[in-house]
Coordinates of C-alpha atoms in Angstrom, one line a residue:
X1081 CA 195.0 39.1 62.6
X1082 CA 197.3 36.5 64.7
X1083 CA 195.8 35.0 67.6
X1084 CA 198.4 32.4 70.1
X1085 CA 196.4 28.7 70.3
X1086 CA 196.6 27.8 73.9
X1087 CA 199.1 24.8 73.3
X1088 CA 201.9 26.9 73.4
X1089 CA 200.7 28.3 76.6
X1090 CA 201.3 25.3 78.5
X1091 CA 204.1 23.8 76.0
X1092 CA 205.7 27.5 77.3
X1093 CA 205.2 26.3 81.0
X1094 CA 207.9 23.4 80.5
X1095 CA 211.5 23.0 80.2
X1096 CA 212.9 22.9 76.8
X1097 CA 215.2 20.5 75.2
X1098 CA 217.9 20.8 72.9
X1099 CA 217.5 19.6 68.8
X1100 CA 217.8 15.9 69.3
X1101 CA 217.8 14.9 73.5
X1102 CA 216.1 11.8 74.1
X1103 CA 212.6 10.8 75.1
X1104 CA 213.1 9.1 77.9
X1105 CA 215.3 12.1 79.6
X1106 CA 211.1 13.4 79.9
X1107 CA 210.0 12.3 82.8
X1108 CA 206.0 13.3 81.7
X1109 CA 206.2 13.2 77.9
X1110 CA 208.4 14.3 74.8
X1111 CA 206.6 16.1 71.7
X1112 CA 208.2 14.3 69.1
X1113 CA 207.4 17.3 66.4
X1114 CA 208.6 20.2 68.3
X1115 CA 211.2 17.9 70.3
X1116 CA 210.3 19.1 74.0
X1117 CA 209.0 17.9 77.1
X1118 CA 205.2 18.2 77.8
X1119 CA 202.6 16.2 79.5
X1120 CA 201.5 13.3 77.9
X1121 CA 197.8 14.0 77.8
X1122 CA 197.5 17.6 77.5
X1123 CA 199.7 16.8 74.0
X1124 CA 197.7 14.7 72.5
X1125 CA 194.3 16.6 73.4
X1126 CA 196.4 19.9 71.9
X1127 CA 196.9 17.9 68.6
X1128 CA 194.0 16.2 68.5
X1129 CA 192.0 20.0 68.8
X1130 CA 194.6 21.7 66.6
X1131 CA 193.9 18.9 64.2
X1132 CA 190.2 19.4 64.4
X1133 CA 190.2 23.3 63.9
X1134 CA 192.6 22.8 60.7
X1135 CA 190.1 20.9 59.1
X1136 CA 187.5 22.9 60.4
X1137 CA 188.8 26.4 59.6
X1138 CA 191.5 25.5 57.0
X1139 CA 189.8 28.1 54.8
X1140 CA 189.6 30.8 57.1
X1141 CA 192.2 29.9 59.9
X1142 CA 196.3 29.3 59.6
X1143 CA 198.0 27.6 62.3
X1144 CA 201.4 28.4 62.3
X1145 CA 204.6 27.0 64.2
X1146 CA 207.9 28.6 65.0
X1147 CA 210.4 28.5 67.8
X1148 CA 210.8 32.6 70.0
X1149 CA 213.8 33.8 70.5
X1150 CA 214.4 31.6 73.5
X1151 CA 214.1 28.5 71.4
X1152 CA 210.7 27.3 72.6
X1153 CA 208.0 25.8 69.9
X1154 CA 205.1 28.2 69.7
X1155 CA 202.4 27.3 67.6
X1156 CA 200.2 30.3 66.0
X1157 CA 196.5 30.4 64.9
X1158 CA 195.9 33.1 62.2
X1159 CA 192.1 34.0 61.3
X1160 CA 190.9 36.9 58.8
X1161 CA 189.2 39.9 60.4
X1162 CA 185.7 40.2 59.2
X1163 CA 185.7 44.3 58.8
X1164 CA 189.6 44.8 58.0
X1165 CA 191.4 44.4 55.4
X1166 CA 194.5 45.4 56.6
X1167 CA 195.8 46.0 59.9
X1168 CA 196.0 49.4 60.5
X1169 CA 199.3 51.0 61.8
X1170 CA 200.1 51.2 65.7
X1171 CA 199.6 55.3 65.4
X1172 CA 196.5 55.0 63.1
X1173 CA 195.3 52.3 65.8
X1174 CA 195.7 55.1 68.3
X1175 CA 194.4 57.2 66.5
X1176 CA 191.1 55.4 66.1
X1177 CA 191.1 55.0 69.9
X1178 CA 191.4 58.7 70.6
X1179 CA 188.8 59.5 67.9
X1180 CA 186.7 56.7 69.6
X1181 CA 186.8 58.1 72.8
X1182 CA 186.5 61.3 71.6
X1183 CA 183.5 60.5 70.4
X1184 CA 182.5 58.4 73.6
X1185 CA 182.9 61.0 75.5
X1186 CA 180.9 63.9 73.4
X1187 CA 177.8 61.3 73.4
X1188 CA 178.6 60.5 77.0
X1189 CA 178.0 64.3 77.4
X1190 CA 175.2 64.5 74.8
X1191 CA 173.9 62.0 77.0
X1192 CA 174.2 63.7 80.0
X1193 CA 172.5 66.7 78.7
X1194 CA 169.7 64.8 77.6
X1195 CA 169.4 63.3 80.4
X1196 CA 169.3 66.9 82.4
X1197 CA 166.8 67.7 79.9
X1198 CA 164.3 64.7 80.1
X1199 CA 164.7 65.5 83.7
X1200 CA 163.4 69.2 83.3
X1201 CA 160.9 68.1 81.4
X1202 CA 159.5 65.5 83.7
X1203 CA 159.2 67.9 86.9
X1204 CA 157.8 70.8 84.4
X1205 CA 155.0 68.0 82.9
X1206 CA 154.6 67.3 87.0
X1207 CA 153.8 70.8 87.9
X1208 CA 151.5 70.8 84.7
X1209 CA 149.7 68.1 85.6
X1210 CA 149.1 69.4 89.1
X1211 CA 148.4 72.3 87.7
X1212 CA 146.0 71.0 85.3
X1213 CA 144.2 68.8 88.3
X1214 CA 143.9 71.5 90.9
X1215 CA 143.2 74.8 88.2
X1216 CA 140.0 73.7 86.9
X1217 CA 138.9 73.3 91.3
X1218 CA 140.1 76.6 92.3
X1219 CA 138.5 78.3 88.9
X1220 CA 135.2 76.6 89.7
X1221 CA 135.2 77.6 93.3
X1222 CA 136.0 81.5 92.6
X1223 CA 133.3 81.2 90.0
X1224 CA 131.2 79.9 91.9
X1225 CA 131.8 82.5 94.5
X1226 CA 131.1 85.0 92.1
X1227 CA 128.5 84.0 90.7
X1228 CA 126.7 83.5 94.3
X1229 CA 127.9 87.4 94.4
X1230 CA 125.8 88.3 91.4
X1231 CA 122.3 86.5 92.2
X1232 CA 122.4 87.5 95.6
X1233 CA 122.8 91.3 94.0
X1234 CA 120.2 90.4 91.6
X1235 CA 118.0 89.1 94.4
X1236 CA 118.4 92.4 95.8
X1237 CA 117.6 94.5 92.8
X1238 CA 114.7 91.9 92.2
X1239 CA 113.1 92.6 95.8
X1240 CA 114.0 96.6 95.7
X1241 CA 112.3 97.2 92.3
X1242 CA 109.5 94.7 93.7
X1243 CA 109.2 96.9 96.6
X1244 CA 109.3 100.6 94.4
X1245 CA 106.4 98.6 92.1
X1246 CA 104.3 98.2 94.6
X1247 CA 105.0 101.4 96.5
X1248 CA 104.3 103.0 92.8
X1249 CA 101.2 101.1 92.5
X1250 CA 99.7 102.1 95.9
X1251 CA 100.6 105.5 95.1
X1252 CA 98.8 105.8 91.3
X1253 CA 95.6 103.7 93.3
X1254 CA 95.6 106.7 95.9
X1255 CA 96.0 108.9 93.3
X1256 CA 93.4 107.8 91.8
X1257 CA 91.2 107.4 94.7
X1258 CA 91.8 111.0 95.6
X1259 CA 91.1 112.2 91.6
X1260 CA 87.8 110.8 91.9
X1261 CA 87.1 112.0 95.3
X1262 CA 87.4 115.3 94.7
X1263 CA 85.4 115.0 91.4
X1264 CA 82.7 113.4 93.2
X1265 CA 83.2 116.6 96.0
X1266 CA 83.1 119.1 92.9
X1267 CA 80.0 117.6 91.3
X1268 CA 78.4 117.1 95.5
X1269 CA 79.7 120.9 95.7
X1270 CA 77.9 122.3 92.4
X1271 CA 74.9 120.2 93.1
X1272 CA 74.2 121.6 96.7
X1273 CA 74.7 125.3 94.8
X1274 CA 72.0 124.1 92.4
X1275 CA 69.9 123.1 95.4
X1276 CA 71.0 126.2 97.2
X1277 CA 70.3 128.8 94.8
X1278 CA 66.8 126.8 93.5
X1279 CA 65.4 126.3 98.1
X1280 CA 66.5 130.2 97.9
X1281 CA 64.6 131.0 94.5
X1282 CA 61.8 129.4 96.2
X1283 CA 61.3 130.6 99.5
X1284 CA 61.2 134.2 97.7
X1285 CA 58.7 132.6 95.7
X1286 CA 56.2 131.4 98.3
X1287 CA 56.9 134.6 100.0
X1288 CA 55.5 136.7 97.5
X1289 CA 52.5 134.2 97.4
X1290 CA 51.8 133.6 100.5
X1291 CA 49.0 136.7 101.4
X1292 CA 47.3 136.2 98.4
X1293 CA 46.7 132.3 99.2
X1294 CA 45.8 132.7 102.5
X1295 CA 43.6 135.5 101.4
X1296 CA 41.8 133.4 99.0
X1297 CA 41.8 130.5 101.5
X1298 CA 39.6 132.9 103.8
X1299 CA 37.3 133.6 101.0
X1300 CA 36.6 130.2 99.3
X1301 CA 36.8 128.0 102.1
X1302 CA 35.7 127.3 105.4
X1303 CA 37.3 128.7 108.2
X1304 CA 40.4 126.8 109.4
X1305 CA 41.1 125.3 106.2
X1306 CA 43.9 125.2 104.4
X1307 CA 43.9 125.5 100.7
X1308 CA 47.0 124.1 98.8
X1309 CA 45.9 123.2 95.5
X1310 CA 47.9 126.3 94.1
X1311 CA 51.3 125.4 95.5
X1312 CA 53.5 123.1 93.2
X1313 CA 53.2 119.8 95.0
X1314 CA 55.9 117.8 92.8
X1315 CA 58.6 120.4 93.6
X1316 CA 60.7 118.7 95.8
X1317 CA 61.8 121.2 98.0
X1318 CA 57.9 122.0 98.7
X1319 CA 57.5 118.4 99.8
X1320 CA 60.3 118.3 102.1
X1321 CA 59.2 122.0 103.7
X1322 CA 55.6 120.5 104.1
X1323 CA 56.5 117.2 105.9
X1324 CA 58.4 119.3 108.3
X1325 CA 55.4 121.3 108.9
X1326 CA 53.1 117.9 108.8
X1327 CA 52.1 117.0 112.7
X1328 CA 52.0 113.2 112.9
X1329 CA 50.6 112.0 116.3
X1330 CA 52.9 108.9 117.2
X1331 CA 51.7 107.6 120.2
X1332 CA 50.5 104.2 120.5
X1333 CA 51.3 103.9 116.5
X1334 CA 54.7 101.1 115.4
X1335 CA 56.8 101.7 112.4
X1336 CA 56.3 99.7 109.4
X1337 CA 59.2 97.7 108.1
X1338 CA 59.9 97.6 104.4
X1339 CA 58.4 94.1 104.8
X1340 CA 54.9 95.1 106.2
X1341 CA 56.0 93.6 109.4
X1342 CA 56.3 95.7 113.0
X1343 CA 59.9 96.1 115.0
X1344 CA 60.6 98.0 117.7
X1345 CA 61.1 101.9 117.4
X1346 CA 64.8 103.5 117.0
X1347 CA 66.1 104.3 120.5
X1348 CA 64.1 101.5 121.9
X1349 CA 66.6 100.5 125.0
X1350 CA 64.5 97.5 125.9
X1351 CA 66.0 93.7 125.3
X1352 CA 64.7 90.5 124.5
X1353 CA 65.2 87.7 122.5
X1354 CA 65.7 87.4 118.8
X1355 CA 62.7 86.4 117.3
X1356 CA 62.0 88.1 113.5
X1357 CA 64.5 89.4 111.1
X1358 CA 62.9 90.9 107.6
X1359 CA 63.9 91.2 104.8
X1360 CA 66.7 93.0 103.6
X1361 CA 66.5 96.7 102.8
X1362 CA 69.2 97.7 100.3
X1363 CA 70.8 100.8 100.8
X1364 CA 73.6 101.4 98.2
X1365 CA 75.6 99.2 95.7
X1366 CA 79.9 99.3 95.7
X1367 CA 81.1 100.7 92.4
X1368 CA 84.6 99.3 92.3
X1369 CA 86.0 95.3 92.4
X1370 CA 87.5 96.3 95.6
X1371 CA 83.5 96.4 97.6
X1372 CA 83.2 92.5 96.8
X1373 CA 83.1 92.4 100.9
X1374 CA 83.6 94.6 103.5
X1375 CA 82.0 96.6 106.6
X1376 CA 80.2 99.3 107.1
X1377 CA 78.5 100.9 110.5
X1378 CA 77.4 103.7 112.5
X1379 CA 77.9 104.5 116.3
X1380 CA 75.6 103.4 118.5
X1381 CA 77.2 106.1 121.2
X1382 CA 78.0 108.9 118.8
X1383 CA 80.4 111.5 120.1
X1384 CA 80.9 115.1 118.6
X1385 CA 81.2 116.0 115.8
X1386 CA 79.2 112.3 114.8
X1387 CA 76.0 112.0 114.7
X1388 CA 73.5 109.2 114.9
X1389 CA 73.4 109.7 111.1
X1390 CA 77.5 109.3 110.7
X1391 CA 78.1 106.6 108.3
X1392 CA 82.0 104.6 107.7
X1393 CA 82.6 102.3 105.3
X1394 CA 85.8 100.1 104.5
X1395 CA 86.4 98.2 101.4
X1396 CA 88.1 95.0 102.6
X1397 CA 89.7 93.8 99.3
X1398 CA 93.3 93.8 99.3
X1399 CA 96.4 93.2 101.2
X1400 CA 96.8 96.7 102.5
X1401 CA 93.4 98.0 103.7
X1402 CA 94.1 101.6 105.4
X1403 CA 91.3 104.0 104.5
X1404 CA 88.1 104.4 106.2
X1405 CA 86.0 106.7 104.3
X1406 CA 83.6 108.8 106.9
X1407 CA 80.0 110.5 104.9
X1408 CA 78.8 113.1 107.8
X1409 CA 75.3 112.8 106.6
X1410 CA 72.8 110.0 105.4
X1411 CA 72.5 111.5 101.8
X1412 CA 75.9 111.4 101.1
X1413 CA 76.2 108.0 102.0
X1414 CA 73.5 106.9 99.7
X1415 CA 75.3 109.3 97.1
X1416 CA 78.6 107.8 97.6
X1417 CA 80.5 111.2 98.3
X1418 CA 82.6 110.8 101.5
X1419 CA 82.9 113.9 103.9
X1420 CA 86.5 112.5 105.3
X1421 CA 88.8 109.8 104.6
X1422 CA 90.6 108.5 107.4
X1423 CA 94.2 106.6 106.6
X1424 CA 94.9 104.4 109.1
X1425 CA 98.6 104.0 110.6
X1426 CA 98.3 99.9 110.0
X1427 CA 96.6 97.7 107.8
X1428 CA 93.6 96.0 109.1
X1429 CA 92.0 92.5 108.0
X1430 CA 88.4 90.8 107.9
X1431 CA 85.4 92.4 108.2
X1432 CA 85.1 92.1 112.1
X1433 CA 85.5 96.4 112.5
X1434 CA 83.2 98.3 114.5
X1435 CA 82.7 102.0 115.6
X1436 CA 81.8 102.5 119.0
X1437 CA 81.9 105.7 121.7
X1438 CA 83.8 107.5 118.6
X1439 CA 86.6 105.2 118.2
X1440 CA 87.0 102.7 115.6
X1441 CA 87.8 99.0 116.8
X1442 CA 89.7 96.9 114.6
X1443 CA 92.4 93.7 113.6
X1444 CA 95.9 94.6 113.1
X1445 CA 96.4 92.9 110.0
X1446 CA 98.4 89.4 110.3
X1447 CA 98.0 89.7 114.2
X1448 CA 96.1 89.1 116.9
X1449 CA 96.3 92.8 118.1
X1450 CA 92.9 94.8 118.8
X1451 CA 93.1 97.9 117.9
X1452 CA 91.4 101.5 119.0
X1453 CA 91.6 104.1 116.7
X1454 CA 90.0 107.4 117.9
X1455 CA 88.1 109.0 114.8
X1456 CA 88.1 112.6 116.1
X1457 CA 91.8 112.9 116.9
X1458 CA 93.1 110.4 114.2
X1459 CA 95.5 108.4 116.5
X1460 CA 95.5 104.9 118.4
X1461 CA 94.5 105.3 121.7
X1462 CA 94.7 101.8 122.4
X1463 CA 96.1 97.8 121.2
X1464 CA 95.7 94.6 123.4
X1465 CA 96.6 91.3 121.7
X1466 CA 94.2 88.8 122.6
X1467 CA 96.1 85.7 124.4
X1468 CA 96.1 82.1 122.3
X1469 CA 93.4 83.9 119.4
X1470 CA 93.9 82.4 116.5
X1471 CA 94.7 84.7 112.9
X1472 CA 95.0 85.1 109.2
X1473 CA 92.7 82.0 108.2
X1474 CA 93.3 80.1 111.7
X1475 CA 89.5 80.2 112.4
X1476 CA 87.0 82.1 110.4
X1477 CA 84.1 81.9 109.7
X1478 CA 82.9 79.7 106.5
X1479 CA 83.4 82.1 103.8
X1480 CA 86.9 83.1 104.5
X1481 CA 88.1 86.3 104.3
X1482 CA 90.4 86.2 107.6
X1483 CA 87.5 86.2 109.7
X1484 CA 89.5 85.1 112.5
X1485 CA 88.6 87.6 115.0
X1486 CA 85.2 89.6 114.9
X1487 CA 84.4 92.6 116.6
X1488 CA 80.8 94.0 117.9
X1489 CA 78.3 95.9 119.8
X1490 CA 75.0 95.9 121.5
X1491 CA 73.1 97.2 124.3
X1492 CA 76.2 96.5 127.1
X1493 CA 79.0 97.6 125.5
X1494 CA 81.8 96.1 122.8
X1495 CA 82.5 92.4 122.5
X1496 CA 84.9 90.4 120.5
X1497 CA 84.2 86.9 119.0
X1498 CA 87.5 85.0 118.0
X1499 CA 88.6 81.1 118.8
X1500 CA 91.4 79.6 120.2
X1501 CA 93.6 76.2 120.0
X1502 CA 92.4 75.3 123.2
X1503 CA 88.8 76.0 122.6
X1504 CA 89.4 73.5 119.4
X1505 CA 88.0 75.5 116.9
X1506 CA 84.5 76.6 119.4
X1507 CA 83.6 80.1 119.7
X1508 CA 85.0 82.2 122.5
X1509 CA 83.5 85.5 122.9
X1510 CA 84.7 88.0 125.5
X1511 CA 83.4 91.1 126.5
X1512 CA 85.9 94.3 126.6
X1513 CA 86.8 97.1 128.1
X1514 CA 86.1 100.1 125.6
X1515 CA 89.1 102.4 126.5
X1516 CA 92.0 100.1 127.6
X1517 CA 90.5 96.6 125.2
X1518 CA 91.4 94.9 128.9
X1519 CA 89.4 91.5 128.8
X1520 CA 86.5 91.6 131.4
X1521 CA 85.2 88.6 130.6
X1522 CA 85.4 85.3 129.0
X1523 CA 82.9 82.7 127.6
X1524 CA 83.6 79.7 125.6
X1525 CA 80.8 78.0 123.7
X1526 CA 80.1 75.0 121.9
X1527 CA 79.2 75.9 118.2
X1528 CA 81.9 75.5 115.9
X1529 CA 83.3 78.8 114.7
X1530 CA 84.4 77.9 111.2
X1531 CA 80.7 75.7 110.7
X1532 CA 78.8 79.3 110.8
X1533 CA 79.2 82.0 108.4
X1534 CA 78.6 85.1 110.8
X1535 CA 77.7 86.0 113.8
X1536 CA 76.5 88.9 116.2
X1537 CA 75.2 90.1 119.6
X1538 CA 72.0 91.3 121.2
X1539 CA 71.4 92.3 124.8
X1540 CA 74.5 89.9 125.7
X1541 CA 73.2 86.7 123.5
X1542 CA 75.3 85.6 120.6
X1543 CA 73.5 84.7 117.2
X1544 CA 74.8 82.8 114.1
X1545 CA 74.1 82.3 110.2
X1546 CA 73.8 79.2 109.1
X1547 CA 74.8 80.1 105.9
X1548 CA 76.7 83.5 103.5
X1549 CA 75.1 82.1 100.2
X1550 CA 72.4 80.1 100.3
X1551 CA 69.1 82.8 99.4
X1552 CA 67.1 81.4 102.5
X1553 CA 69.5 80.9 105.5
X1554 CA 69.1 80.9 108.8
X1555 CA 69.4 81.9 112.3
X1556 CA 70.5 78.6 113.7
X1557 CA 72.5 78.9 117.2
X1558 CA 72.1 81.4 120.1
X1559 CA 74.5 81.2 123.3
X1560 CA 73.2 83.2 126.4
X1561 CA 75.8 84.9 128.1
X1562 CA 73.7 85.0 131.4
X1563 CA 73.4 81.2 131.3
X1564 CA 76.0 79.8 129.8
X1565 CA 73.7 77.8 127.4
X1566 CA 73.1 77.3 123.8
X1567 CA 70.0 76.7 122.0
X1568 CA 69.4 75.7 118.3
X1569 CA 67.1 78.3 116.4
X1570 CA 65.1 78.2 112.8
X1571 CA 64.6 82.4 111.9
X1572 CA 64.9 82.6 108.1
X1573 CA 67.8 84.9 107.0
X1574 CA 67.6 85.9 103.4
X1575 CA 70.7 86.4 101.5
X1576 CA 69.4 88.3 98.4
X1577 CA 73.0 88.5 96.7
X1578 CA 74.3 84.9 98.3
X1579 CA 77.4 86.3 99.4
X1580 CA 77.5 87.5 103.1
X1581 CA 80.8 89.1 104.3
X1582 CA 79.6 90.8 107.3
X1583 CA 76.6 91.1 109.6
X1584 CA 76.5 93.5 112.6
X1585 CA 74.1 94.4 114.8
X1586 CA 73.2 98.4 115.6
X1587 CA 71.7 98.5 119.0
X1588 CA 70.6 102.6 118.7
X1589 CA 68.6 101.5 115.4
X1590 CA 67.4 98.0 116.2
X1591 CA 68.7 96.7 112.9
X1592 CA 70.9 94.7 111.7
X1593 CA 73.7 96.1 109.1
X1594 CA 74.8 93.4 106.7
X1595 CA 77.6 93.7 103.4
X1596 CA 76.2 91.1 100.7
X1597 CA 78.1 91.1 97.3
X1598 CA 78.7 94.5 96.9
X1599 CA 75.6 95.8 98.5
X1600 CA 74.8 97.3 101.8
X1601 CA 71.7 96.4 103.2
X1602 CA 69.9 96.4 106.8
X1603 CA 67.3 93.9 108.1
X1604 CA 64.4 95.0 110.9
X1605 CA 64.5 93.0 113.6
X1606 CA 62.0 91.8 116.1
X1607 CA 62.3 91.2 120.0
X1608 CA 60.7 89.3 122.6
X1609 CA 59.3 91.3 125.7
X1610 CA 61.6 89.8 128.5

């Protein structure tokens, strides 16, 4: 491959002189080799660079001289190519271009395409990536969505089969209750046949024998007598026909308590103050878990079809206490075989229930409602709330049981003892109005309601026990009404089971009716003359 040196570039840019002019006709230099005008300087730098790349490159470089066509010196530097051999042709050089641009152009396009491609593939990995960072939110969120969906479903389903449980449960308890009440009312019913048919047996019995007795009674005995050494003195019914025919003078004569000790007579109306309470007289024991405590009572002011002999009871164990089982006679009370059982249309709590004038007084449960339930037509008659009381565990007595509000009775009608936030805990007792529960009147005392285990009222005083458990208790406070004074008192109170639910005063019996552990009992009482 032939390369021009640049010496014959600027030996090009001067004027030429003919084969053999003279030097000195050069006004800037004469090449004495190539015979022609130059610059002096730029000559001898030309030679002195041509002579340094011919000994430089003498292997692989030529420098050749020859006049053009126009009869200037040019001088010629020839070097190999590296990567030819030959020079190709002018069309196989074209050739080559075409082929080179051909293929320039296809990888310019190839190019292109990737490039269109990488650029497809960035925005798709984009998208993908958002994709990727906002998916896994979103799924989370409408998970969690459904998922709050299905526990508040399965809270639902939780609290509805709850509820049918329970509902179930109450039902099989009533069930229950009822199966073994009407048992108890077959075997009462067969039982009273038995007695029937065997008072009937003997009355026809003593009929036929009676003129020969009192035939032999004239004979063998003075006159007047009576001779009964035939009849059958251990048969029961014989016993029961002769105390009825027994006269008794009772004039001037008191009853004896179980204890040996005197108390007024039943019916007595006369007050006084508390002075004796015997011991206690137990009556009949609860056969099921649900008589640990409770209240039971009779009316002081019966009203038809009760008697003074009309006995309720209510077990108070549970959450929903509705029946009030009614025995119309003392017997069956003792026996345990109710005559009636009275469901009532709310719950009631505590122990604090009374019967009075022939309506049932009682606590809504969870309230401070009073409520009047009439026994005869089986419907409220009445409800007061009473204003600030306090409820369910607010202030009870000391052994619990939602004592909160406590009704009672005496001589002067129907009272209710209860506490309030402003009375700080104290006893406030009130005295009500029987058929509207209106408040007539209000006292707040200074015994501590939760430091007592019970309470009741005589002839307007209150009294309270000092204790539900200890065996030998006490009367320890009284509050008189009619002076607005309290007085600290020391009349033993025996607890024979030590656990003390409920204790009620009977002002028609003189007695006090008490639920210990199970057992009903009833203590004589003694008053001062006022």
């Amino acid at each position: 491959m032939s390369r021009q040196g640049h010496p014959s570039r600027h030996l090009a840019a001067q004027k030429s002189f003919p084969e053999g002019a003279s030097p000195s006709l050069c006004t800037e230099g004469f090449c004495a080799r190539c015979h022609s005008c130059r610059p002096k300087m730029p000559a001898v730098q030309l030679l002195l660079l041509a002579c340094v790349l011919w000994e430089a490159g003498a292997r692989t470089a030529q420098l050749l001289k020859a006049n053009d066509r126009s009869g200037q010196c040019q001088y010629t530097f020839s070097v190999a190519s590296p990567n030819e051999s030959s020079c190709p042709e002018q069309g196989q050089a074209m050739s080559a271009i075409q082929d080179l641009q051909r293929d320039s152009s296809a990888q310019r396009a190839d190019l292109e395409s990737i490039k269109g491609r990488l650029s497809s593939l960035e925005g798709l990995l984009h998208r993908l990536t958002l994709d990727q960072a906002a998916g896994p939110v979103e799924a989370q969120e409408g998970l969690q969505r459904e998922l709050g969906t299905l526990r508040r479903e399965r809270d639902q389903l939780e609290t509805q089969t709850r509820e049918l449980q329970t509902a179930y449960s109450n039902l099989l308890r009533d069930k229950t209750a009822l199966e073994e009440e009407k048992r108890r009312l077959g075997a009462e019913k067969e039982d009273l046949a038995r007695r029937l048919e065997s008072s009937s047996q003997e009355v026809a019995r003593l009929r036929r024998d009676q003129c020969p007795q009192a035939h032999s009674s004239s004979q063998d005995g003075p006159p007047g007598s009576r001779e009964v050494s035939k009849w059958n003195l251990e048969n029961l019914d014989f016993q029961e026909l002769k105390s009825e025919l027994t006269e008794v003078s009772a004039s001037g004569i008191l009853k004896e308590s179980p204890s040996g000790q005197p108390r007024s007579e039943e019916g007595d109306t006369g007050c006084g103050d508390l002075v004796w309470v015997g011991e206690p007289l137990t009556l009949r024991t609860a056969e099921a878990i649900a008589g640990k405590y409770g209240v039971w009572m009779r009316d002081p002011r019966p009203a038809h079809p009760a008697t003074r002999e009309t006995t309720w009871r209510i077990d108070t164990v549970g959450t929903d206490v509705r029946r009030v089982f009614e025995y119309e006679l003392g017997s069956q009370f003792l026996q345990g075989y109710p005559s009636k059982v009275h469901v009532l249309p709310r719950p009631l709590e505590s122990t604090g229930a009374v019967v009075y004038a022939g309506s049932l007084y009682f606590q809504g449960a969870e309230s401070r409602t009073v409520v009047r339930y009439e026994l005869n037509t089986e419907t409220v008659r009445a409800e007061r709330e009473l204003p600030g009381a306090g409820y369910h565990g607010r202030f009870p007595y000391s052994w619990g049981g939602y004592t909160d509000i406590d009704l009672a009775v005496d001589e002067t009608g129907l009272w209710v003892i209860y506490s309030t936030e402003e009375a700080k805990g104290a006893i406030v007792l009130s005295k009500l109005n029987p058929e509207s529960l209106e408040l007539e009147q209000t006292w707040e005392t200074n015994i501590r309601k939760q430091s007592v285990a019970n309470a009741f009222i005589i002839c307007g005083t209150l009294y309270t026990v000092s204790s539900y458990s200890s065996p030998d208790a006490a009367v320890n406070f009284a509050y008189d009404t009619s002076t607005g004074s309290s007085r600290a008192l020391t009349i033993p109170f025996k607890n024979r089971y030590q656990y003390s639910s409920m204790i009620d005063y009977n002002p028609l019996e003189k007695k006090l009716f008490a639920w210990d552990n199970f057992n009903m009992v009833t203590y004589d009482i003694k008053l001062s003359k006022m």
